[in-house]
Coordinates of N, CA and C in Angstrom, one line a residue:
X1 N -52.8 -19.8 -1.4 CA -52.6 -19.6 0.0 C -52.5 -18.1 0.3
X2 N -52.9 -17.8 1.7 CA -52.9 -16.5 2.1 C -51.3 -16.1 3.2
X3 N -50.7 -15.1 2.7 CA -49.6 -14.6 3.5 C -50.3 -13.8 4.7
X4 N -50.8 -13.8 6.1 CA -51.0 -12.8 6.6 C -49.3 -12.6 8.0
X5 N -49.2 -11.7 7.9 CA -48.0 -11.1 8.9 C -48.4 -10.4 9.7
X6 N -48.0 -10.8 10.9 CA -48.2 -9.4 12.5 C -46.9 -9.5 13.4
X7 N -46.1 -8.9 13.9 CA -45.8 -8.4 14.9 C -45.6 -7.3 16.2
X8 N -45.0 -7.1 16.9 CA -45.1 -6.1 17.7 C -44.3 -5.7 18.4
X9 N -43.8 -4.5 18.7 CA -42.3 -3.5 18.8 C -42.0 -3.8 18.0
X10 N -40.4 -4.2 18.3 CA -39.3 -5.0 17.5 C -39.8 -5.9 16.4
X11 N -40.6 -6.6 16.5 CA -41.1 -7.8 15.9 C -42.5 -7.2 14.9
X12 N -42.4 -5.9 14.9 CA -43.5 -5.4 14.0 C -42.5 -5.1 12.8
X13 N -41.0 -4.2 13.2 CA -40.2 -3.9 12.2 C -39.5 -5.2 11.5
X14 N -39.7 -6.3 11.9 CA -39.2 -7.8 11.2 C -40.4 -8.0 10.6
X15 N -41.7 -8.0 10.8 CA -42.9 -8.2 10.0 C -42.6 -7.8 9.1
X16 N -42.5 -6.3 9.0 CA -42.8 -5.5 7.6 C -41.7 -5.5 6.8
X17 N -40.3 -5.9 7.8 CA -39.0 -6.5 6.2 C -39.0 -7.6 5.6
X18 N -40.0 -8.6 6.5 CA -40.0 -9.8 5.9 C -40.7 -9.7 4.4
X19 N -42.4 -8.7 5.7 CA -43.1 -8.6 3.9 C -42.2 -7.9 2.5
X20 N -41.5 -6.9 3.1 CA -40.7 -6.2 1.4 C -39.7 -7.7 0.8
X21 N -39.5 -8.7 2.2 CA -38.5 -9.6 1.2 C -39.8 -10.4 0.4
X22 N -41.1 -11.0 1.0 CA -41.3 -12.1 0.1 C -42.0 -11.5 -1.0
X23 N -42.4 -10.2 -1.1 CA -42.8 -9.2 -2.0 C -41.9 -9.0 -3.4
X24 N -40.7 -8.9 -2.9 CA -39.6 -8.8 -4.1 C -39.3 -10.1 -4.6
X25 N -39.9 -11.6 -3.6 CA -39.3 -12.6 -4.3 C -40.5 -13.4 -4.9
X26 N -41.7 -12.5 -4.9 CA -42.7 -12.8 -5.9 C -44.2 -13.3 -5.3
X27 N -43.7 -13.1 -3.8 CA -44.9 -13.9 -3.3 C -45.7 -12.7 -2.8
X28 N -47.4 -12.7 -2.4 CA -48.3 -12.0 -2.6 C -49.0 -11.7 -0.7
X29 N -48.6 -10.3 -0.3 CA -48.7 -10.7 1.0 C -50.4 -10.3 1.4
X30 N -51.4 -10.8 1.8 CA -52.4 -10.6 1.9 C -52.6 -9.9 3.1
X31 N -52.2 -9.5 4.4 CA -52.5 -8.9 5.3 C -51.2 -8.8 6.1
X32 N -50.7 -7.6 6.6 CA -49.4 -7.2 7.5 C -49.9 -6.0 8.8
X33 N -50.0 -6.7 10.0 CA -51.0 -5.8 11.2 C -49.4 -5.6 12.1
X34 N -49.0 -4.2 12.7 CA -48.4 -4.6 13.2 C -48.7 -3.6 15.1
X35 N -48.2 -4.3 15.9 CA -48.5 -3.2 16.8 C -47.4 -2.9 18.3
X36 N -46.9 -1.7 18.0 CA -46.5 -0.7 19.0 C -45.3 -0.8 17.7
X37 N -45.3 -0.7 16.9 CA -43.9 -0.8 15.8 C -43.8 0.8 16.2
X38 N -41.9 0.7 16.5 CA -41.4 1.7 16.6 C -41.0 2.7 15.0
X39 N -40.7 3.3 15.5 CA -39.6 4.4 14.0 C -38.6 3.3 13.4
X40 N -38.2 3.3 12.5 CA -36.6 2.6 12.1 C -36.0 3.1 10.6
X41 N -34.9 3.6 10.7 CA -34.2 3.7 9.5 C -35.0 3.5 8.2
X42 N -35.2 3.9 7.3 CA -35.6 3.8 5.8 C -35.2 4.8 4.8
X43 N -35.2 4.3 4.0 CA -34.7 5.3 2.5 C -35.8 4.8 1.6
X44 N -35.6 5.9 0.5 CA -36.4 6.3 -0.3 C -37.1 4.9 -1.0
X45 N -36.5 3.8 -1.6 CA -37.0 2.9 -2.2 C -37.7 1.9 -1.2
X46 N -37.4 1.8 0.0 CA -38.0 1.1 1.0 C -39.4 1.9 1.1
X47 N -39.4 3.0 1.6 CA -40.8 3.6 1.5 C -41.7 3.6 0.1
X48 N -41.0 3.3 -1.2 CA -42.0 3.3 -2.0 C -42.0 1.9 -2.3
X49 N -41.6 1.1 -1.7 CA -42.3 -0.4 -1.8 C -42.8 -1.2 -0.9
X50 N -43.3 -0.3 0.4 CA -43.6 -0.7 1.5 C -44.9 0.2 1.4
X51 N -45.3 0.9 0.0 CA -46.8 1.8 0.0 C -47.5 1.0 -0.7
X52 N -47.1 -0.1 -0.9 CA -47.9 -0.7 -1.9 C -48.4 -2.3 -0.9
X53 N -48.0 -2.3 -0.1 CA -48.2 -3.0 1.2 C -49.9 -3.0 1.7
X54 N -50.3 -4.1 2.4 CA -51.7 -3.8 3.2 C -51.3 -4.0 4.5
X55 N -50.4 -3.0 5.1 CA -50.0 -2.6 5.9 C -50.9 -1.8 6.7
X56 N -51.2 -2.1 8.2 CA -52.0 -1.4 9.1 C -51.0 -1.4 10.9
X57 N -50.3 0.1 11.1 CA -49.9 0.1 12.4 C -50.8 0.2 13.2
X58 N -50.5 -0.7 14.6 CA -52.0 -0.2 15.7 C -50.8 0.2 16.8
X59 N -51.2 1.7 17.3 CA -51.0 2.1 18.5 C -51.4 2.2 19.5
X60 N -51.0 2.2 20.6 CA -51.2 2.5 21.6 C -50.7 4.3 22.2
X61 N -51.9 5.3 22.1 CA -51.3 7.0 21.9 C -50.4 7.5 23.2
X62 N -50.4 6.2 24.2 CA -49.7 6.2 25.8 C -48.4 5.4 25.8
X63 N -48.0 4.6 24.6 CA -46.8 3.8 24.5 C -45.7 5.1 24.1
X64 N -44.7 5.0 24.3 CA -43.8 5.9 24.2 C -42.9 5.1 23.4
X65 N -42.6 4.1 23.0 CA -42.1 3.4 21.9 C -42.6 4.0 20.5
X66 N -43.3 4.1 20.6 CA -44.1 4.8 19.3 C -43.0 5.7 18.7
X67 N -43.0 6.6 19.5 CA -42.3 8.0 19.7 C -40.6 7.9 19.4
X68 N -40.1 6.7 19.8 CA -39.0 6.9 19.8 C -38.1 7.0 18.4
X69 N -36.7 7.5 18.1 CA -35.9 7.4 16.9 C -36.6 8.5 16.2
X70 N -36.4 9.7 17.2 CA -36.8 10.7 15.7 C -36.9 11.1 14.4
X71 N -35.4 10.8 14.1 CA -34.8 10.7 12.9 C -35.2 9.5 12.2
X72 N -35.9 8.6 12.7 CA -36.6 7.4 11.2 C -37.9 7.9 11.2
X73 N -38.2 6.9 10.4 CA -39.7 7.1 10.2 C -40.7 6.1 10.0
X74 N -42.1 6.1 10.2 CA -43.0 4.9 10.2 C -43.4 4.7 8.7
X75 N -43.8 3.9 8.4 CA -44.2 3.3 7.1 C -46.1 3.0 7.2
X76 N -46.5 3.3 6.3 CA -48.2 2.7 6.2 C -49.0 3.4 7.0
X77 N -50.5 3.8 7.2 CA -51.0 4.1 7.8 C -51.8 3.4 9.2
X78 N -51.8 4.3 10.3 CA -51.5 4.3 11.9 C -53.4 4.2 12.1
X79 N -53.6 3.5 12.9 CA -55.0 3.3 14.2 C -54.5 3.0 15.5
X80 N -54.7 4.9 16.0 CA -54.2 4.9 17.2 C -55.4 4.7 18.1
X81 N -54.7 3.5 19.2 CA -55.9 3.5 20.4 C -55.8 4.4 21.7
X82 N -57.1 5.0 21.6 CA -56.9 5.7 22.7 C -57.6 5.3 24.0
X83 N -58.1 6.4 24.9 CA -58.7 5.8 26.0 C -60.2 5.8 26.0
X84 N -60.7 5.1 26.7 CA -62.5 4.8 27.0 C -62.9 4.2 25.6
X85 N -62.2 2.9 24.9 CA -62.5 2.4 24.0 C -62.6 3.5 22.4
X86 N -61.6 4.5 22.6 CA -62.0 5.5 21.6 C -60.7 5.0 20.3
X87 N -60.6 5.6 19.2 CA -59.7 5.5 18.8 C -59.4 6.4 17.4
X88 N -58.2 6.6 16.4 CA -58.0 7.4 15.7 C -57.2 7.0 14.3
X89 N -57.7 7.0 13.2 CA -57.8 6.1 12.1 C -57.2 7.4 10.8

């Protein structure tokens, strides 16, 4: 079976803890999309087991949720959408 995971805001940062839980309890997550995921708290070991993720954030470069919680930080690499169908990978 295939694990695929998505959420969005709030529900992108419960995506990607679900994935580090079923990851640690042995199950194999095949795809994690998430989109307008904010900043959120993390430490060192979360970030290096959330790199090993197939993790993809999608933004919006006009949402200001993006932006918020200076002090955390995003996880995985970002495809920001911008305007006139353009975007930034």
């Amino acid at each position: 079976y295939a694990i695929v995971l998505t959420g969005h805001s709030l529900g992108g940062v419960a995506a990607l803890r679900f994935a580090l839980h079923l990851t640690q309890a042995g199950h194999r997550i095949t795809r994690l999309v998430t989109f307008g995921q904010p900043r959120f708290l993390v430490d060192q070991s979360l970030l290096l087991a959330a790199a090993d993720l197939p993790l993809l954030r999608v933004i919006d470069g006009r949402d200001v949720v993006h932006y918020a919680y200076p002090l955390a930080a995003h996880v995985g690499p970002e495809l920001t959408l911008l305007v006139e169908n353009a975007y930034h990978y």
